[in-house]
Coordinates of N, CA and C in Angstrom, one line a residue:
M1 N -8.8 -13.5 -14.6 CA -9.1 -13.6 -13.2 C -10.6 -13.7 -13.0
K2 N -10.9 -14.6 -12.1 CA -12.3 -14.8 -11.8 C -12.9 -13.5 -11.1
A3 N -14.1 -13.2 -11.5 CA -14.8 -12.0 -11.0 C -14.9 -11.9 -9.5
G4 N -14.9 -13.1 -8.9 CA -15.1 -13.2 -7.3 C -13.7 -13.1 -6.6
A5 N -12.6 -13.0 -7.4 CA -11.3 -12.9 -6.6 C -11.3 -11.6 -5.9
R6 N -10.7 -11.7 -4.7 CA -10.7 -10.5 -3.8 C -9.3 -10.0 -3.5
A7 N -9.3 -8.7 -3.4 CA -8.0 -8.1 -3.0 C -8.3 -7.1 -1.9
L8 N -7.4 -6.9 -0.9 CA -7.5 -5.9 0.1 C -6.6 -4.8 -0.4
G9 N -7.2 -3.6 -0.5 CA -6.4 -2.4 -0.8 C -6.3 -1.6 0.4
V10 N -5.1 -1.1 0.7 CA -4.9 -0.2 1.9 C -4.3 1.1 1.5
A11 N -5.0 2.1 1.9 CA -4.6 3.5 1.6 C -4.7 4.3 2.8
E12 N -4.1 5.6 2.8 CA -4.2 6.4 4.0 C -4.4 7.9 3.7
S13 N -4.8 8.5 4.7 CA -4.9 10.0 4.5 C -4.6 10.6 5.9
Y14 N -3.8 11.7 5.9 CA -3.4 12.1 7.3 C -3.6 13.6 7.4
R15 N -3.8 14.0 8.6 CA -3.9 15.4 9.1 C -3.2 15.4 10.4
A16 N -2.4 16.4 10.7 CA -1.7 16.5 11.9 C -0.8 15.3 12.3
E17 N -1.0 14.7 13.4 CA 0.0 13.7 13.8 C -0.5 12.2 13.6
T18 N -1.8 12.0 13.2 CA -2.3 10.7 13.0 C -2.7 10.5 11.6
S19 N -2.4 9.3 11.1 CA -2.8 9.0 9.7 C -3.9 7.9 9.8
Q20 N -5.0 8.2 9.0 CA -6.1 7.3 9.0 C -5.8 6.3 7.9
F21 N -5.8 5.0 8.3 CA -5.6 3.9 7.3 C -7.0 3.2 7.0
A22 N -7.3 3.0 5.8 CA -8.5 2.3 5.4 C -8.1 1.1 4.5
G23 N -8.8 0.0 4.8 CA -8.6 -1.2 3.9 C -9.9 -1.5 3.4
A24 N -10.0 -1.7 2.0 CA -11.2 -2.1 1.4 C -11.0 -3.4 0.6
V25 N -11.9 -4.4 0.9 CA -11.9 -5.7 0.3 C -12.8 -5.5 -1.0
V26 N -12.2 -5.7 -2.1 CA -12.9 -5.5 -3.4 C -12.7 -6.7 -4.2
R27 N -13.9 -7.1 -4.9 CA -13.7 -8.2 -5.9 C -13.2 -7.7 -7.2
A28 N -12.6 -8.6 -8.0 CA -12.3 -8.2 -9.3 C -13.5 -7.7 -10.2
S29 N -14.7 -8.0 -9.8 CA -15.9 -7.5 -10.4 C -16.3 -6.1 -9.9
R30 N -15.5 -5.5 -9.1 CA -15.7 -4.1 -8.6 C -16.7 -4.1 -7.5
V31 N -17.0 -5.1 -6.9 CA -17.9 -5.1 -5.7 C -17.1 -5.0 -4.4
A32 N -17.3 -4.0 -3.6 CA -16.7 -3.9 -2.3 C -17.4 -4.8 -1.3
D33 N -16.8 -5.6 -0.5 CA -17.5 -6.4 0.4 C -16.8 -6.5 1.8
G34 N -16.1 -5.5 2.1 CA -15.5 -5.4 3.5 C -14.6 -4.2 3.7
F35 N -14.6 -3.8 4.9 CA -13.7 -2.6 5.3 C -13.0 -2.9 6.6
V36 N -11.8 -2.3 6.7 CA -11.2 -2.3 8.1 C -10.4 -0.9 8.2
F37 N -10.3 -0.5 9.4 CA -9.7 0.8 9.6 C -8.7 0.8 10.7
S38 N -7.7 1.7 10.7 CA -6.7 1.8 11.7 C -6.0 3.2 11.7
T39 N -5.0 3.3 12.5 CA -4.3 4.5 12.4 C -2.8 4.2 12.5
A40 N -2.0 5.2 12.0 CA -0.5 5.0 12.2 C 0.0 6.4 12.5
T41 N 1.2 6.6 13.0 CA 1.7 7.8 13.4 C 2.4 8.5 12.2
V42 N 2.0 9.7 12.0 CA 2.7 10.5 10.9 C 4.1 10.7 11.3
G43 N 5.0 10.3 10.4 CA 6.5 10.4 10.7 C 7.0 9.3 11.6
G44 N 6.2 8.3 11.9 CA 6.5 7.3 12.8 C 7.2 6.1 12.1
S45 N 7.1 4.9 12.7 CA 7.6 3.8 12.1 C 6.7 2.5 12.3
D46 N 5.4 2.8 12.5 CA 4.4 1.8 12.7 C 3.5 1.3 11.6
A47 N 3.7 1.9 10.4 CA 2.9 1.5 9.3 C 2.8 0.0 9.0
T48 N 4.0 -0.6 9.0 CA 4.1 -2.0 8.7 C 3.2 -2.8 9.7
E49 N 3.3 -2.6 11.0 CA 2.5 -3.2 12.0 C 1.0 -2.9 11.8
T50 N 0.7 -1.6 11.5 CA -0.7 -1.3 11.2 C -1.3 -2.1 10.1
V51 N -0.6 -2.2 9.0 CA -1.2 -3.1 7.9 C -1.3 -4.5 8.3
C52 N -0.3 -5.1 9.0 CA -0.5 -6.4 9.5 C -1.7 -6.6 10.4
A53 N -1.9 -5.7 11.3 CA -3.0 -5.8 12.3 C -4.3 -5.6 11.5
M54 N -4.4 -4.8 10.5 CA -5.6 -4.7 9.7 C -6.0 -6.0 9.1
V55 N -5.0 -6.7 8.5 CA -5.2 -8.0 7.9 C -5.7 -9.0 8.9
D56 N -5.1 -9.0 10.1 CA -5.4 -9.9 11.2 C -6.9 -9.6 11.6
R57 N -7.3 -8.4 11.8 CA -8.6 -8.1 12.2 C -9.7 -8.5 11.3
L58 N -9.3 -8.4 9.9 CA -10.4 -8.9 9.0 C -10.6 -10.4 9.1
D59 N -9.5 -11.1 9.3 CA -9.6 -12.6 9.5 C -10.4 -13.2 8.4
R60 N -10.0 -12.9 7.1 CA -10.7 -13.4 6.0 C -9.8 -14.3 5.1
E61 N -10.2 -15.5 4.9 CA -9.4 -16.4 4.1 C -9.6 -16.2 2.6
D62 N -10.6 -15.4 2.2 CA -11.0 -15.3 0.8 C -10.2 -14.2 0.1
I63 N -9.4 -13.5 0.8 CA -8.5 -12.4 0.2 C -7.3 -13.1 -0.4
R64 N -7.1 -12.8 -1.7 CA -6.0 -13.4 -2.4 C -4.8 -12.5 -2.6
Y65 N -5.0 -11.2 -2.5 CA -3.9 -10.2 -2.8 C -4.0 -9.0 -1.8
L66 N -3.0 -8.5 -1.4 CA -2.9 -7.3 -0.7 C -2.2 -6.2 -1.5
L67 N -2.9 -5.1 -1.8 CA -2.4 -4.0 -2.5 C -2.3 -2.8 -1.5
V68 N -1.1 -2.2 -1.5 CA -0.9 -1.0 -0.7 C -0.6 0.2 -1.6
A69 N -1.2 1.4 -1.2 CA -0.9 2.6 -2.0 C 0.5 3.2 -1.5
G70 N 1.5 3.0 -2.3 CA 2.7 3.6 -2.0 C 3.6 2.7 -1.1
L71 N 4.7 3.3 -0.8 CA 5.7 2.5 0.1 C 5.9 3.3 1.4
A72 N 5.7 4.6 1.4 CA 6.0 5.4 2.5 C 4.8 6.3 3.0
P73 N 3.7 5.6 3.5 CA 2.6 6.4 3.9 C 2.9 7.2 5.1
A74 N 2.0 8.1 5.5 CA 2.1 8.8 6.8 C 3.4 9.5 7.0
W75 N 3.9 10.2 5.9 CA 5.1 11.0 6.0 C 6.3 10.1 6.3
F76 N 6.6 9.2 5.3 CA 7.8 8.4 5.4 C 7.8 7.3 6.4
N77 N 6.6 6.8 6.8 CA 6.5 5.7 7.7 C 6.6 4.5 6.8
V78 N 7.8 4.1 6.5 CA 8.1 3.2 5.4 C 7.6 1.8 5.7
L79 N 6.9 1.2 4.7 CA 6.4 -0.2 4.8 C 7.4 -1.1 4.4
D80 N 7.5 -2.2 5.2 CA 8.4 -3.3 4.9 C 7.6 -4.4 4.2
L81 N 7.6 -4.5 2.9 CA 6.7 -5.4 2.2 C 7.0 -6.9 2.5
R82 N 8.2 -7.2 2.7 CA 8.6 -8.6 3.0 C 8.0 -9.0 4.4
R83 N 8.1 -8.1 5.4 CA 7.5 -8.4 6.7 C 6.0 -8.6 6.6
I84 N 5.4 -7.8 5.8 CA 4.0 -7.8 5.7 C 3.6 -9.2 5.0
H85 N 4.3 -9.5 4.0 CA 4.0 -10.8 3.3 C 4.3 -12.0 4.3
D86 N 5.4 -11.9 5.0 CA 5.7 -13.0 6.0 C 4.6 -13.2 7.0
H87 N 4.1 -12.0 7.4 CA 3.0 -12.1 8.5 C 1.7 -12.5 8.0
T88 N 1.3 -12.1 6.7 CA 0.0 -12.3 6.3 C -0.1 -13.5 5.3
D89 N 1.1 -13.9 4.8 CA 1.2 -15.0 3.8 C 0.4 -14.6 2.5
L90 N 0.2 -13.3 2.2 CA -0.5 -12.9 1.1 C 0.6 -12.3 0.1
P91 N 0.3 -12.4 -1.3 CA 1.2 -11.6 -2.1 C 1.0 -10.1 -1.9
V92 N 2.0 -9.4 -1.7 CA 1.9 -7.9 -1.5 C 2.4 -7.1 -2.6
V93 N 1.6 -6.2 -3.0 CA 1.9 -5.3 -4.2 C 1.8 -3.9 -3.7
S94 N 2.9 -3.1 -3.8 CA 2.8 -1.7 -3.6 C 2.7 -1.0 -4.9
V95 N 1.7 -0.1 -5.0 CA 1.5 0.6 -6.2 C 1.6 2.1 -6.0
T96 N 2.4 2.7 -6.9 CA 2.5 4.2 -6.9 C 2.1 4.7 -8.2
F97 N 1.8 6.0 -8.3 CA 1.1 6.5 -9.5 C 2.0 7.6 -10.3
E98 N 3.2 7.8 -9.8 CA 4.0 8.8 -10.4 C 5.4 8.3 -10.5
S99 N 6.1 8.7 -11.5 CA 7.5 8.4 -11.7 C 8.3 9.3 -10.7
S100 N 9.3 8.8 -10.1 CA 10.1 9.5 -9.2 C 11.5 9.0 -9.2
P101 N 12.5 9.7 -8.7 CA 13.9 9.3 -8.6 C 14.1 8.4 -7.2
G102 N 13.1 8.2 -6.6 CA 13.2 7.5 -5.3 C 13.0 8.3 -4.0
L103 N 13.1 7.7 -2.9 CA 12.8 8.4 -1.6 C 14.1 8.7 -0.8
E104 N 15.2 8.3 -1.2 CA 16.4 8.4 -0.4 C 16.6 9.9 0.0
G105 N 16.6 10.8 -1.0 CA 16.9 12.1 -0.8 C 15.8 12.8 0.1
A106 N 14.6 12.5 -0.1 CA 13.5 13.1 0.7 C 13.5 12.6 2.1
I107 N 13.9 11.3 2.3 CA 14.0 10.8 3.7 C 15.1 11.6 4.4
R108 N 16.3 11.8 3.8 CA 17.4 12.5 4.3 C 17.0 13.9 4.8
E109 N 16.2 14.6 3.9 CA 15.8 16.0 4.2 C 14.7 16.0 5.2
A110 N 13.9 15.0 5.4 CA 12.8 15.1 6.3 C 13.1 14.9 7.8
F111 N 14.2 14.3 8.0 CA 14.5 13.9 9.5 C 15.9 14.4 9.8
D112 N 16.0 14.9 11.1 CA 17.2 15.5 11.5 C 18.1 14.4 12.3
D113 N 17.4 13.4 12.9 CA 18.1 12.4 13.7 C 18.7 11.4 12.7
P114 N 20.1 11.2 12.7 CA 20.7 10.4 11.8 C 20.3 8.9 12.0
D115 N 19.9 8.5 13.2 CA 19.5 7.1 13.5 C 18.1 6.8 12.8
V116 N 17.3 7.9 12.8 CA 16.0 7.6 12.2 C 16.2 7.6 10.7
V117 N 17.0 8.4 10.2 CA 17.3 8.4 8.7 C 17.8 7.0 8.3
Q118 N 18.8 6.5 9.1 CA 19.4 5.2 8.7 C 18.5 4.1 8.9
D119 N 17.6 4.1 9.8 CA 16.6 3.0 10.0 C 15.6 3.0 8.8
R120 N 15.1 4.2 8.4 CA 14.2 4.3 7.3 C 14.9 4.0 6.0
L121 N 16.1 4.4 5.9 CA 16.8 4.0 4.6 C 17.1 2.6 4.5
A122 N 17.4 2.0 5.6 CA 17.7 0.5 5.6 C 16.3 -0.3 5.2
T123 N 15.2 0.2 5.7 CA 13.9 -0.5 5.3 C 13.6 -0.2 3.9
Y124 N 13.8 1.0 3.5 CA 13.5 1.4 2.1 C 14.4 0.6 1.1
R125 N 15.6 0.5 1.4 CA 16.6 -0.1 0.5 C 16.4 -1.7 0.4
A126 N 15.7 -2.2 1.4 CA 15.5 -3.7 1.5 C 14.3 -4.1 0.6
Q127 N 13.6 -3.1 0.1 CA 12.4 -3.4 -0.6 C 12.7 -3.8 -2.1
P128 N 11.8 -4.5 -2.8 CA 12.1 -4.9 -4.2 C 12.1 -3.6 -5.0
E129 N 12.9 -3.7 -6.2 CA 12.9 -2.6 -7.1 C 11.5 -2.3 -7.6
R130 N 11.3 -1.0 -7.9 CA 10.0 -0.6 -8.5 C 10.1 -0.7 -10.0
R131 N 9.0 -1.1 -10.6 CA 9.0 -1.2 -12.1 C 7.6 -0.7 -12.7
P132 N 7.7 -0.2 -13.9 CA 6.5 0.3 -14.4 C 5.6 -0.8 -15.0
V133 N 4.3 -0.6 -14.9 CA 3.3 -1.5 -15.5 C 2.3 -0.6 -16.2
S134 N 2.0 -0.9 -17.5 CA 1.0 -0.2 -18.3 C -0.3 -0.8 -18.0
V135 N -1.3 0.1 -17.7 CA -2.6 -0.2 -17.3 C -3.6 0.8 -18.0
N136 N -4.4 0.4 -18.9 CA -5.4 1.3 -19.5 C -4.8 2.5 -20.0
D137 N -3.8 2.5 -20.8 CA -3.1 3.6 -21.3 C -2.4 4.6 -20.3
E138 N -2.2 4.0 -19.1 CA -1.5 4.8 -18.0 C -0.4 3.9 -17.5
T139 N 0.5 4.5 -16.7 CA 1.6 3.8 -16.2 C 1.5 3.9 -14.6
V140 N 1.6 2.8 -14.0 CA 1.7 2.7 -12.5 C 3.1 2.1 -12.3
Y141 N 3.5 2.2 -11.0 CA 4.8 1.6 -10.6 C 4.6 0.7 -9.5
V142 N 5.2 -0.5 -9.6 CA 4.9 -1.6 -8.6 C 6.1 -2.2 -8.0
R143 N 6.0 -2.6 -6.8 CA 7.0 -3.5 -6.1 C 6.1 -4.6 -5.6
S144 N 6.7 -5.8 -5.6 CA 5.9 -6.9 -5.1 C 6.7 -7.9 -4.5
V145 N 6.1 -8.6 -3.5 CA 6.7 -9.8 -2.7 C 5.7 -10.9 -2.7
G146 N 6.2 -12.1 -2.9 CA 5.3 -13.3 -2.9 C 4.5 -13.5 -4.2
I147 N 4.9 -12.9 -5.2 CA 4.2 -13.0 -6.5 C 5.3 -12.6 -7.6
D148 N 5.3 -13.3 -8.7 CA 6.2 -12.9 -9.7 C 5.8 -11.7 -10.5
D149 N 6.7 -11.2 -11.3 CA 6.4 -9.8 -12.0 C 5.2 -10.0 -13.0
S150 N 5.2 -11.1 -13.7 CA 4.1 -11.3 -14.7 C 2.7 -11.3 -14.0
A151 N 2.7 -12.2 -12.9 CA 1.4 -12.2 -12.1 C 1.1 -10.9 -11.4
T152 N 2.1 -10.1 -11.0 CA 1.8 -8.9 -10.4 C 1.1 -7.9 -11.5
S153 N 1.6 -7.9 -12.7 CA 1.0 -7.1 -13.7 C -0.4 -7.5 -14.0
D154 N -0.6 -8.8 -14.0 CA -2.0 -9.3 -14.3 C -3.0 -9.0 -13.2
V155 N -2.5 -9.0 -11.9 CA -3.4 -8.6 -10.8 C -3.7 -7.1 -10.8
V156 N -2.7 -6.3 -11.0 CA -2.9 -4.9 -11.2 C -3.9 -4.6 -12.2
R157 N -3.7 -5.2 -13.4 CA -4.7 -4.9 -14.5 C -6.1 -5.4 -14.2
A158 N -6.2 -6.6 -13.7 CA -7.5 -7.2 -13.4 C -8.3 -6.4 -12.4
F159 N -7.6 -5.7 -11.5 CA -8.4 -5.0 -10.5 C -8.4 -3.4 -10.8
T160 N -8.1 -3.1 -12.1 CA -8.1 -1.7 -12.6 C -9.0 -1.7 -13.8
P161 N -10.4 -1.6 -13.6 CA -11.3 -1.6 -14.8 C -11.2 -0.4 -15.6
E162 N -10.8 0.8 -15.0 CA -10.6 2.0 -15.9 C -9.6 2.8 -15.2
G163 N -9.0 3.7 -15.9 CA -8.1 4.6 -15.4 C -6.8 3.8 -14.9
G164 N -6.1 4.4 -14.0 CA -4.8 3.8 -13.6 C -4.7 3.4 -12.1
R165 N -5.8 3.5 -11.4 CA -5.8 3.2 -10.0 C -6.6 1.9 -9.7
P166 N -5.9 0.8 -9.2 CA -6.7 -0.3 -8.9 C -7.9 -0.1 -8.0
E167 N -9.1 -0.7 -8.3 CA -10.2 -0.4 -7.5 C -10.1 -0.6 -6.0
P168 N -9.4 -1.6 -5.5 CA -9.3 -1.7 -4.0 C -8.5 -0.5 -3.4
L169 N -7.6 0.1 -4.1 CA -6.9 1.2 -3.7 C -7.7 2.5 -3.8
R170 N -8.5 2.6 -4.8 CA -9.4 3.7 -5.1 C -10.4 3.8 -3.9
V171 N -11.0 2.7 -3.7 CA -12.1 2.6 -2.6 C -11.4 2.9 -1.2
A172 N -10.3 2.3 -0.9 CA -9.7 2.5 0.3 C -9.2 4.0 0.5
R173 N -8.8 4.6 -0.6 CA -8.4 6.0 -0.5 C -9.6 6.9 -0.2
L174 N -10.7 6.6 -0.8 CA -11.9 7.4 -0.5 C -12.4 7.3 1.0
A175 N -12.3 6.0 1.4 CA -12.7 5.7 2.9 C -11.7 6.4 3.9
A176 N -10.4 6.4 3.5 CA -9.4 7.0 4.4 C -9.6 8.5 4.4
R177 N -9.8 9.1 3.3 CA -10.1 10.5 3.2 C -11.3 11.0 4.0
G178 N -12.4 10.1 3.9 CA -13.5 10.4 4.7 C -13.3 10.4 6.2
L179 N -12.5 9.5 6.6 CA -12.2 9.4 8.0 C -11.4 10.6 8.5
A180 N -10.4 10.9 7.6 CA -9.4 12.1 7.9 C -10.3 13.4 8.0
E181 N -11.2 13.6 7.2 CA -12.0 14.8 7.3 C -12.8 14.9 8.6
M182 N -13.1 13.7 9.2 CA -13.9 13.7 10.4 C -13.1 14.2 11.6
E183 N -11.8 14.2 11.5 CA -10.9 14.6 12.6 C -11.1 16.0 12.9

């Protein structure tokens, strides 16, 4: 991958009712060259729209990939990766950092309203399957839309110079945490 290739990483950090979303544009060479910020409702259903609006506000044609930290930020505010891809026309890669049995049980336990549970489960079940990717002697778990499995692995590895967290997500996470601490 060329050193100048850019990815937008989106991560979040929350306190109370609002989740701070941060987006970091990072080159494969590890240079950050743009940021965008927004909020989503903790326990809400607006995370997909938040990510789409962040990409729109950046209005940058040089971003080649969109990486998101996880699939259910802001306390099960489940992202719809296909809707994000359709809206942005970018390959979308969700990256998680731990093995898990999935979110169905946790979603059922987190919400009392059966309609809310069913809506979130429907969105969750519509996402691509998660698969492991080995990166620098660590394992991350990815789901992707608009990019094949082999290219997804290449992108994750190219943007992860050390450890197991892709640089765009690492930088975005730091920025989101900084914002959340200001609340």
